[in-house]
PDB file of C-alpha atoms in Angstrom:
ATOM      1  CA  UNK L   1       0.000   0.000   0.000  1.00 49.00           C
ATOM      2  CA  UNK L   2       1.264   3.476  -0.829  1.00 46.00           C
ATOM      3  CA  UNK L   3       0.378   7.121  -0.083  1.00 49.00           C
ATOM      4  CA  UNK L   4       2.194   8.066   3.110  1.00 50.00           C
ATOM      5  CA  UNK L   5       2.068  11.429   4.884  1.00 48.00           C
ATOM      6  CA  UNK L   6      -1.618  12.196   4.302  1.00 46.00           C
ATOM      7  CA  UNK L   7      -1.615  15.530   6.144  1.00 46.00           C
ATOM      8  CA  UNK L   8      -1.991  17.495   2.908  1.00 48.00           C
ATOM      9  CA  UNK L   9      -5.493  16.955   1.587  1.00 60.00           C
ATOM     10  CA  UNK L  10      -6.661  14.518   4.261  1.00 71.00           C
ATOM     11  CA  UNK L  11     -10.364  15.122   4.993  1.00 72.00           C
ATOM     12  CA  UNK L  12     -10.798  17.220   8.111  1.00 79.00           C
ATOM     13  CA  UNK L  13     -13.934  18.716   9.600  1.00 84.00           C
ATOM     14  CA  UNK L  14     -14.428  21.084  12.504  1.00 85.00           C
ATOM     15  CA  UNK L  15     -17.423  20.814  14.791  1.00 88.00           C
ATOM     16  CA  UNK L  16     -18.844  24.057  13.346  1.00 91.00           C
ATOM     17  CA  UNK L  17     -18.588  22.647   9.814  1.00 90.00           C
ATOM     18  CA  UNK L  18     -20.218  19.434  10.995  1.00 92.00           C
ATOM     19  CA  UNK L  19     -23.179  21.394  12.375  1.00 94.00           C
ATOM     20  CA  UNK L  20     -23.453  23.426   9.169  1.00 94.00           C
ATOM     21  CA  UNK L  21     -23.369  20.200   7.180  1.00 93.00           C
ATOM     22  CA  UNK L  22     -26.147  18.712   9.291  1.00 94.00           C
ATOM     23  CA  UNK L  23     -28.273  21.840   8.893  1.00 95.00           C
ATOM     24  CA  UNK L  24     -27.607  21.985   5.139  1.00 95.00           C
ATOM     25  CA  UNK L  25     -28.643  18.391   4.516  1.00 93.00           C
ATOM     26  CA  UNK L  26     -31.753  18.682   6.673  1.00 93.00           C
ATOM     27  CA  UNK L  27     -32.818  22.005   5.125  1.00 95.00           C
ATOM     28  CA  UNK L  28     -32.468  20.611   1.601  1.00 94.00           C
ATOM     29  CA  UNK L  29     -34.564  17.596   2.554  1.00 94.00           C
ATOM     30  CA  UNK L  30     -37.205  19.778   4.208  1.00 95.00           C
ATOM     31  CA  UNK L  31     -37.464  22.019   1.143  1.00 95.00           C
ATOM     32  CA  UNK L  32     -37.930  18.958  -1.048  1.00 94.00           C
ATOM     33  CA  UNK L  33     -40.672  17.748   1.298  1.00 93.00           C
ATOM     34  CA  UNK L  34     -42.354  21.164   1.089  1.00 94.00           C
ATOM     35  CA  UNK L  35     -42.559  20.724  -2.686  1.00 93.00           C
ATOM     36  CA  UNK L  36     -44.209  17.343  -2.134  1.00 91.00           C
ATOM     37  CA  UNK L  37     -46.571  18.907   0.411  1.00 89.00           C
ATOM     38  CA  UNK L  38     -47.504  21.739  -1.960  1.00 91.00           C
ATOM     39  CA  UNK L  39     -48.352  19.355  -4.800  1.00 88.00           C
ATOM     40  CA  UNK L  40     -50.203  17.101  -2.362  1.00 85.00           C
ATOM     41  CA  UNK L  41     -52.375  19.994  -1.172  1.00 84.00           C
ATOM     42  CA  UNK L  42     -53.083  21.210  -4.713  1.00 82.00           C
ATOM     43  CA  UNK L  43     -54.039  17.701  -5.854  1.00 77.00           C
ATOM     44  CA  UNK L  44     -55.483  16.437  -2.574  1.00 72.00           C
ATOM     45  CA  UNK L  45     -58.731  15.245  -4.148  1.00 67.00           C
ATOM     46  CA  UNK L  46     -56.825  13.071  -6.623  1.00 65.00           C
ATOM     47  CA  UNK L  47     -54.269  11.834  -4.098  1.00 63.00           C
ATOM     48  CA  UNK L  48     -56.916  10.923  -1.498  1.00 61.00           C
ATOM     49  CA  UNK L  49     -56.341   7.134  -2.008  1.00 53.00           C
ATOM     50  CA  UNK L  50     -52.852   7.597  -0.591  1.00 54.00           C
ATOM     51  CA  UNK L  51     -54.267   8.155   2.880  1.00 50.00           C
ATOM     52  CA  UNK L  52     -57.971   7.360   2.835  1.00 51.00           C
ATOM     53  CA  UNK L  53     -57.823   3.639   2.137  1.00 48.00           C
ATOM     54  CA  UNK L  54     -59.756   3.895  -1.115  1.00 47.00           C
ATOM     55  CA  UNK L  55     -60.440   0.518  -2.821  1.00 47.00           C
ATOM     56  CA  UNK L  56     -57.857  -0.415  -5.421  1.00 46.00           C
ATOM     57  CA  UNK L  57     -60.298  -0.676  -8.287  1.00 47.00           C
ATOM     58  CA  UNK L  58     -61.191   3.004  -7.871  1.00 50.00           C
ATOM     59  CA  UNK L  59     -57.623   4.267  -8.149  1.00 59.00           C
ATOM     60  CA  UNK L  60     -57.302   6.065 -11.472  1.00 68.00           C
ATOM     61  CA  UNK L  61     -54.168   6.360 -13.653  1.00 74.00           C
ATOM     62  CA  UNK L  62     -54.285  10.099 -12.974  1.00 81.00           C
ATOM     63  CA  UNK L  63     -53.585   9.345  -9.318  1.00 79.00           C
ATOM     64  CA  UNK L  64     -50.424   7.415 -10.199  1.00 83.00           C
ATOM     65  CA  UNK L  65     -49.328  10.084 -12.668  1.00 86.00           C
ATOM     66  CA  UNK L  66     -49.720  12.892 -10.108  1.00 87.00           C
ATOM     67  CA  UNK L  67     -47.989  10.764  -7.450  1.00 86.00           C
ATOM     68  CA  UNK L  68     -45.097  10.064  -9.820  1.00 90.00           C
ATOM     69  CA  UNK L  69     -44.673  13.731 -10.748  1.00 91.00           C
ATOM     70  CA  UNK L  70     -44.930  14.746  -7.096  1.00 92.00           C
ATOM     71  CA  UNK L  71     -42.199  12.360  -5.964  1.00 93.00           C
ATOM     72  CA  UNK L  72     -39.991  13.217  -8.953  1.00 94.00           C
ATOM     73  CA  UNK L  73     -40.163  16.990  -8.427  1.00 95.00           C
ATOM     74  CA  UNK L  74     -39.856  16.781  -4.644  1.00 94.00           C
ATOM     75  CA  UNK L  75     -36.952  14.339  -4.619  1.00 95.00           C
ATOM     76  CA  UNK L  76     -35.097  16.056  -7.470  1.00 96.00           C
ATOM     77  CA  UNK L  77     -35.381  19.516  -5.926  1.00 96.00           C
ATOM     78  CA  UNK L  78     -34.504  18.138  -2.494  1.00 95.00           C
ATOM     79  CA  UNK L  79     -31.498  16.214  -3.839  1.00 96.00           C
ATOM     80  CA  UNK L  80     -30.158  19.200  -5.780  1.00 96.00           C
ATOM     81  CA  UNK L  81     -30.636  21.648  -2.917  1.00 96.00           C
ATOM     82  CA  UNK L  82     -29.163  19.282  -0.321  1.00 95.00           C
ATOM     83  CA  UNK L  83     -26.128  18.537  -2.497  1.00 94.00           C
ATOM     84  CA  UNK L  84     -25.600  22.213  -3.259  1.00 95.00           C
ATOM     85  CA  UNK L  85     -25.901  23.273   0.388  1.00 95.00           C
ATOM     86  CA  UNK L  86     -23.595  20.470   1.536  1.00 93.00           C
ATOM     87  CA  UNK L  87     -21.010  21.520  -1.049  1.00 92.00           C
ATOM     88  CA  UNK L  88     -21.179  25.137   0.142  1.00 92.00           C
ATOM     89  CA  UNK L  89     -20.270  24.090   3.694  1.00 90.00           C
ATOM     90  CA  UNK L  90     -16.916  22.731   2.447  1.00 87.00           C
ATOM     91  CA  UNK L  91     -15.856  24.703  -0.617  1.00 85.00           C
ATOM     92  CA  UNK L  92     -12.276  23.507  -0.262  1.00 81.00           C
ATOM     93  CA  UNK L  93     -13.408  19.873  -0.445  1.00 82.00           C
ATOM     94  CA  UNK L  94     -16.059  20.147  -3.169  1.00 85.00           C
ATOM     95  CA  UNK L  95     -14.530  21.878  -6.189  1.00 85.00           C
ATOM     96  CA  UNK L  96     -16.896  21.087  -9.113  1.00 86.00           C
ATOM     97  CA  UNK L  97     -20.309  21.976  -7.754  1.00 89.00           C
ATOM     98  CA  UNK L  98     -21.932  23.022 -11.046  1.00 92.00           C
ATOM     99  CA  UNK L  99     -20.881  19.823 -12.793  1.00 92.00           C
ATOM    100  CA  UNK L 100     -22.197  17.795  -9.860  1.00 93.00           C
ATOM    101  CA  UNK L 101     -25.594  19.531  -9.931  1.00 95.00           C
ATOM    102  CA  UNK L 102     -25.884  18.931 -13.672  1.00 95.00           C
ATOM    103  CA  UNK L 103     -25.135  15.216 -13.275  1.00 95.00           C
ATOM    104  CA  UNK L 104     -27.499  14.935 -10.309  1.00 96.00           C
ATOM    105  CA  UNK L 105     -30.372  16.312 -12.376  1.00 96.00           C
ATOM    106  CA  UNK L 106     -29.603  13.884 -15.217  1.00 96.00           C
ATOM    107  CA  UNK L 107     -29.520  10.814 -12.954  1.00 96.00           C
ATOM    108  CA  UNK L 108     -32.749  11.848 -11.209  1.00 96.00           C
ATOM    109  CA  UNK L 109     -34.423  12.166 -14.597  1.00 96.00           C
ATOM    110  CA  UNK L 110     -33.159   8.708 -15.580  1.00 96.00           C
ATOM    111  CA  UNK L 111     -34.457   7.188 -12.325  1.00 95.00           C
ATOM    112  CA  UNK L 112     -37.829   8.856 -12.990  1.00 95.00           C
ATOM    113  CA  UNK L 113     -38.024   7.346 -16.487  1.00 95.00           C
ATOM    114  CA  UNK L 114     -37.038   3.873 -15.269  1.00 94.00           C
ATOM    115  CA  UNK L 115     -39.445   3.822 -12.309  1.00 92.00           C
ATOM    116  CA  UNK L 116     -42.440   5.313 -14.140  1.00 92.00           C
ATOM    117  CA  UNK L 117     -43.611   1.923 -15.532  1.00 91.00           C
ATOM    118  CA  UNK L 118     -43.024   0.365 -12.101  1.00 91.00           C
ATOM    119  CA  UNK L 119     -45.425   2.875 -10.497  1.00 89.00           C
ATOM    120  CA  UNK L 120     -48.210   2.003 -12.934  1.00 86.00           C
ATOM    121  CA  UNK L 121     -47.528  -1.741 -12.723  1.00 87.00           C
ATOM    122  CA  UNK L 122     -47.560  -1.934  -8.929  1.00 84.00           C
ATOM    123  CA  UNK L 123     -50.643   0.295  -8.652  1.00 76.00           C
ATOM    124  CA  UNK L 124     -52.575  -2.248 -10.702  1.00 78.00           C
ATOM    125  CA  UNK L 125     -51.497  -5.026  -8.344  1.00 76.00           C
ATOM    126  CA  UNK L 126     -51.417  -3.535  -4.854  1.00 72.00           C
ATOM    127  CA  UNK L 127     -51.318   0.081  -3.733  1.00 70.00           C
ATOM    128  CA  UNK L 128     -49.243  -0.964  -0.745  1.00 72.00           C
ATOM    129  CA  UNK L 129     -46.448  -2.065  -3.068  1.00 79.00           C
ATOM    130  CA  UNK L 130     -46.545   1.364  -4.708  1.00 81.00           C
ATOM    131  CA  UNK L 131     -45.718   2.875  -1.319  1.00 80.00           C
ATOM    132  CA  UNK L 132     -42.517   0.829  -1.260  1.00 82.00           C
ATOM    133  CA  UNK L 133     -41.708   2.037  -4.778  1.00 87.00           C
ATOM    134  CA  UNK L 134     -42.075   5.616  -3.523  1.00 89.00           C
ATOM    135  CA  UNK L 135     -39.656   4.873  -0.671  1.00 87.00           C
ATOM    136  CA  UNK L 136     -37.248   3.210  -3.093  1.00 89.00           C
ATOM    137  CA  UNK L 137     -37.450   6.210  -5.417  1.00 93.00           C
ATOM    138  CA  UNK L 138     -36.637   8.693  -2.653  1.00 93.00           C
ATOM    139  CA  UNK L 139     -33.847   6.659  -1.031  1.00 93.00           C
ATOM    140  CA  UNK L 140     -32.215   5.576  -4.299  1.00 94.00           C
ATOM    141  CA  UNK L 141     -32.249   9.044  -5.860  1.00 95.00           C
ATOM    142  CA  UNK L 142     -30.805  10.598  -2.692  1.00 95.00           C
ATOM    143  CA  UNK L 143     -28.054   7.984  -2.464  1.00 94.00           C
ATOM    144  CA  UNK L 144     -27.022   8.342  -6.096  1.00 95.00           C
ATOM    145  CA  UNK L 145     -27.104  12.149  -5.837  1.00 95.00           C
ATOM    146  CA  UNK L 146     -24.835  12.098  -2.780  1.00 94.00           C
ATOM    147  CA  UNK L 147     -22.433   9.685  -4.494  1.00 94.00           C
ATOM    148  CA  UNK L 148     -22.265  11.879  -7.598  1.00 94.00           C
ATOM    149  CA  UNK L 149     -21.441  14.885  -5.419  1.00 93.00           C
ATOM    150  CA  UNK L 150     -18.573  12.992  -3.819  1.00 90.00           C
ATOM    151  CA  UNK L 151     -17.198  11.428  -7.020  1.00 90.00           C
ATOM    152  CA  UNK L 152     -17.415  14.495  -9.269  1.00 90.00           C
ATOM    153  CA  UNK L 153     -16.568  17.237  -6.765  1.00 83.00           C
ATOM    154  CA  UNK L 154     -14.190  15.366  -4.480  1.00 78.00           C
ATOM    155  CA  UNK L 155     -12.294  12.894  -6.703  1.00 78.00           C
ATOM    156  CA  UNK L 156      -9.282  12.313  -4.461  1.00 78.00           C
ATOM    157  CA  UNK L 157     -11.322  11.207  -1.454  1.00 81.00           C
ATOM    158  CA  UNK L 158     -14.473  10.037  -3.207  1.00 85.00           C
ATOM    159  CA  UNK L 159     -14.184   6.729  -1.348  1.00 88.00           C
ATOM    160  CA  UNK L 160     -14.644   8.547   1.945  1.00 89.00           C
ATOM    161  CA  UNK L 161     -17.947   9.864   0.613  1.00 87.00           C
ATOM    162  CA  UNK L 162     -18.923   6.443  -0.760  1.00 91.00           C
ATOM    163  CA  UNK L 163     -18.385   4.774   2.621  1.00 92.00           C
ATOM    164  CA  UNK L 164     -20.159   7.550   4.519  1.00 92.00           C
ATOM    165  CA  UNK L 165     -23.102   7.639   2.106  1.00 93.00           C
ATOM    166  CA  UNK L 166     -23.490   3.854   2.198  1.00 93.00           C
ATOM    167  CA  UNK L 167     -23.606   3.759   5.996  1.00 94.00           C
ATOM    168  CA  UNK L 168     -26.025   6.698   6.092  1.00 94.00           C
ATOM    169  CA  UNK L 169     -28.412   5.075   3.617  1.00 94.00           C
ATOM    170  CA  UNK L 170     -28.439   1.892   5.712  1.00 94.00           C
ATOM    171  CA  UNK L 171     -29.232   3.940   8.819  1.00 93.00           C
ATOM    172  CA  UNK L 172     -31.946   6.050   7.182  1.00 92.00           C
ATOM    173  CA  UNK L 173     -33.557   2.997   5.557  1.00 90.00           C
ATOM    174  CA  UNK L 174     -33.711   1.261   8.930  1.00 91.00           C
ATOM    175  CA  UNK L 175     -35.230   4.404  10.466  1.00 90.00           C
ATOM    176  CA  UNK L 176     -37.895   4.558   7.735  1.00 87.00           C
ATOM    177  CA  UNK L 177     -38.782   0.894   8.241  1.00 85.00           C
ATOM    178  CA  UNK L 178     -39.090   1.417  11.988  1.00 87.00           C
ATOM    179  CA  UNK L 179     -41.302   4.472  11.462  1.00 85.00           C
ATOM    180  CA  UNK L 180     -43.481   2.584   8.993  1.00 79.00           C
ATOM    181  CA  UNK L 181     -44.085  -0.036  11.675  1.00 78.00           C
ATOM    182  CA  UNK L 182     -44.865   2.521  14.373  1.00 81.00           C
ATOM    183  CA  UNK L 183     -46.773   5.200  12.468  1.00 75.00           C
ATOM    184  CA  UNK L 184     -49.987   4.209  10.735  1.00 69.00           C
ATOM    185  CA  UNK L 185     -50.377   7.449   8.759  1.00 67.00           C
ATOM    186  CA  UNK L 186     -48.352   7.137   5.508  1.00 66.00           C
ATOM    187  CA  UNK L 187     -48.304  10.926   5.073  1.00 70.00           C
ATOM    188  CA  UNK L 188     -45.715  11.216   7.854  1.00 74.00           C
ATOM    189  CA  UNK L 189     -43.373   8.926   5.950  1.00 76.00           C
ATOM    190  CA  UNK L 190     -44.134  10.639   2.646  1.00 80.00           C
ATOM    191  CA  UNK L 191     -43.236  14.077   3.978  1.00 84.00           C
ATOM    192  CA  UNK L 192     -40.504  12.913   6.348  1.00 87.00           C
ATOM    193  CA  UNK L 193     -38.491  10.628   4.071  1.00 90.00           C
ATOM    194  CA  UNK L 194     -36.340  13.307   2.408  1.00 93.00           C
ATOM    195  CA  UNK L 195     -35.329  15.093   5.652  1.00 93.00           C
ATOM    196  CA  UNK L 196     -34.554  11.747   7.287  1.00 93.00           C
ATOM    197  CA  UNK L 197     -32.445  10.491   4.384  1.00 95.00           C
ATOM    198  CA  UNK L 198     -30.503  13.719   3.809  1.00 95.00           C
ATOM    199  CA  UNK L 199     -30.140  14.390   7.512  1.00 94.00           C
ATOM    200  CA  UNK L 200     -28.624  10.917   7.815  1.00 95.00           C
ATOM    201  CA  UNK L 201     -26.316  11.515   4.826  1.00 94.00           C
ATOM    202  CA  UNK L 202     -25.070  14.747   6.388  1.00 94.00           C
ATOM    203  CA  UNK L 203     -24.741  13.331   9.909  1.00 95.00           C
ATOM    204  CA  UNK L 204     -23.201   9.928   9.194  1.00 94.00           C
ATOM    205  CA  UNK L 205     -21.047  11.301   6.373  1.00 92.00           C
ATOM    206  CA  UNK L 206     -19.679  13.985   8.692  1.00 92.00           C
ATOM    207  CA  UNK L 207     -18.970  11.501  11.492  1.00 94.00           C
ATOM    208  CA  UNK L 208     -17.231   9.131   9.087  1.00 93.00           C
ATOM    209  CA  UNK L 209     -15.107  11.956   7.649  1.00 91.00           C
ATOM    210  CA  UNK L 210     -14.013  13.044  11.122  1.00 92.00           C
ATOM    211  CA  UNK L 211     -13.143   9.485  12.194  1.00 92.00           C
ATOM    212  CA  UNK L 212     -11.342   8.688   8.955  1.00 90.00           C
ATOM    213  CA  UNK L 213      -9.297  11.892   9.117  1.00 87.00           C
ATOM    214  CA  UNK L 214      -8.206  10.992  12.645  1.00 89.00           C
ATOM    215  CA  UNK L 215      -7.252   7.432  11.634  1.00 88.00           C
ATOM    216  CA  UNK L 216      -5.335   8.598   8.550  1.00 85.00           C
ATOM    217  CA  UNK L 217      -3.324  11.137  10.515  1.00 85.00           C
ATOM    218  CA  UNK L 218      -2.724   8.720  13.384  1.00 86.00           C
ATOM    219  CA  UNK L 219      -1.322   5.956  11.158  1.00 84.00           C
ATOM    220  CA  UNK L 220       0.226   8.339   8.613  1.00 81.00           C
ATOM    221  CA  UNK L 221      -1.626   6.567   5.791  1.00 81.00           C
ATOM    222  CA  UNK L 222      -4.299   7.944   3.484  1.00 79.00           C
ATOM    223  CA  UNK L 223      -6.123   4.612   3.193  1.00 78.00           C
ATOM    224  CA  UNK L 224      -9.093   5.838   1.138  1.00 78.00           C
ATOM    225  CA  UNK L 225      -7.285   8.181  -1.232  1.00 75.00           C
ATOM    226  CA  UNK L 226      -7.770   7.443  -4.934  1.00 68.00           C
ATOM    227  CA  UNK L 227      -3.977   7.649  -5.223  1.00 69.00           C
ATOM    228  CA  UNK L 228      -3.400   4.844  -2.726  1.00 69.00           C
ATOM    229  CA  UNK L 229      -2.439   1.515  -4.318  1.00 68.00           C
ATOM    230  CA  UNK L 230      -3.224  -1.928  -2.919  1.00 67.00           C
ATOM    231  CA  UNK L 231      -2.331  -5.503  -3.848  1.00 61.00           C
ATOM    232  CA  UNK L 232      -0.919  -6.022  -7.313  1.00 58.00           C
ATOM    233  CA  UNK L 233      -1.227  -2.315  -8.145  1.00 57.00           C
ATOM    234  CA  UNK L 234       1.354  -1.425  -5.493  1.00 55.00           C
ATOM    235  CA  UNK L 235       4.655  -0.400  -7.077  1.00 55.00           C
ATOM    236  CA  UNK L 236       3.417  -0.416 -10.676  1.00 58.00           C
ATOM    237  CA  UNK L 237       3.684   3.343 -11.012  1.00 51.00           C
ATOM    238  CA  UNK L 238       7.290   3.264  -9.906  1.00 49.00           C
ATOM    239  CA  UNK L 239       8.053   0.462 -12.388  1.00 51.00           C
ATOM    240  CA  UNK L 240       6.507   2.433 -15.241  1.00 46.00           C
ATOM    241  CA  UNK L 241       8.520   5.503 -14.313  1.00 48.00           C
ATOM    242  CA  UNK L 242      11.759   3.509 -14.267  1.00 46.00           C
ATOM    243  CA  UNK L 243      11.084   1.908 -17.642  1.00 50.00           C
ATOM    244  CA  UNK L 244      10.150   5.249 -19.156  1.00 49.00           C
ATOM    245  CA  UNK L 245      13.320   6.829 -17.814  1.00 49.00           C
ATOM    246  CA  UNK L 246      15.437   4.058 -19.352  1.00 52.00           C
ATOM    247  CA  UNK L 247      13.732   4.490 -22.739  1.00 52.00           C
ATOM    248  CA  UNK L 248      14.327   8.210 -22.674  1.00 53.00           C
ATOM    249  CA  UNK L 249      17.993   7.716 -21.823  1.00 53.00           C
ATOM    250  CA  UNK L 250      18.321   5.242 -24.688  1.00 52.00           C
ATOM    251  CA  UNK L 251      16.676   7.656 -27.112  1.00 53.00           C
ATOM    252  CA  UNK L 252      18.988  10.430 -26.063  1.00 56.00           C
ATOM    253  CA  UNK L 253      21.935   8.052 -26.485  1.00 47.00           C
ATOM    254  CA  UNK L 254      20.932   7.218 -30.083  1.00 51.00           C
ATOM    255  CA  UNK L 255      20.421  10.877 -30.945  1.00 56.00           C
ATOM    256  CA  UNK L 256      23.858  11.756 -29.799  1.00 52.00           C
ATOM    257  CA  UNK L 257      25.490   8.860 -31.603  1.00 52.00           C
TER     258      UNK L 257
END
């Protein structure tokens, strides 16, 4: 394994930045939920089956269409705002914010297109299954958005973001399942999913960054840097440099002779 002396560029986070990160993620999720709430209020008569226990045979395709658009707009806006606000809390760490936002919008649009047939299919089978599709849509789009932010804006330590995002998604998914078993009103989950997921991404990601920075500085190894080599990759860069140097010396020798 390579990449010693990780002090330069090793992820570090102060407590103030951690709090700002937590607020940024939660605010972005709340704003996304407000979009969902606004559409829900405007189309409450159509979306009544979501909470009123309407028989399945009376659920119209318009209901699924409005539900799909509502989740798409709410999750996309929430994901973009949360990613943007998180990036603003650490401008030195996230360097390509505009490119990240562009990619986040594209992937959310792709997820929308892929899941659209699933919404209509599950609604014809069981409306309860559609609720799980909604949860999948919100969690998956948030996870992918957070990963894109880390990979595009923070390429050197993208793995730190990948680990933190993965742990946070596991935690938020468990929290949503627990809430679904405790709370009988699905509206609480519908409006609370985005703040829970993005709050978890901000919280767990911040904790993981702090712990990893401490470990890397303690052991003088940047374990999760993209420049760190493991296994068979270790030493290959040095071998290539040596071979290239020998070729260049040989070329210079032939030129001069």
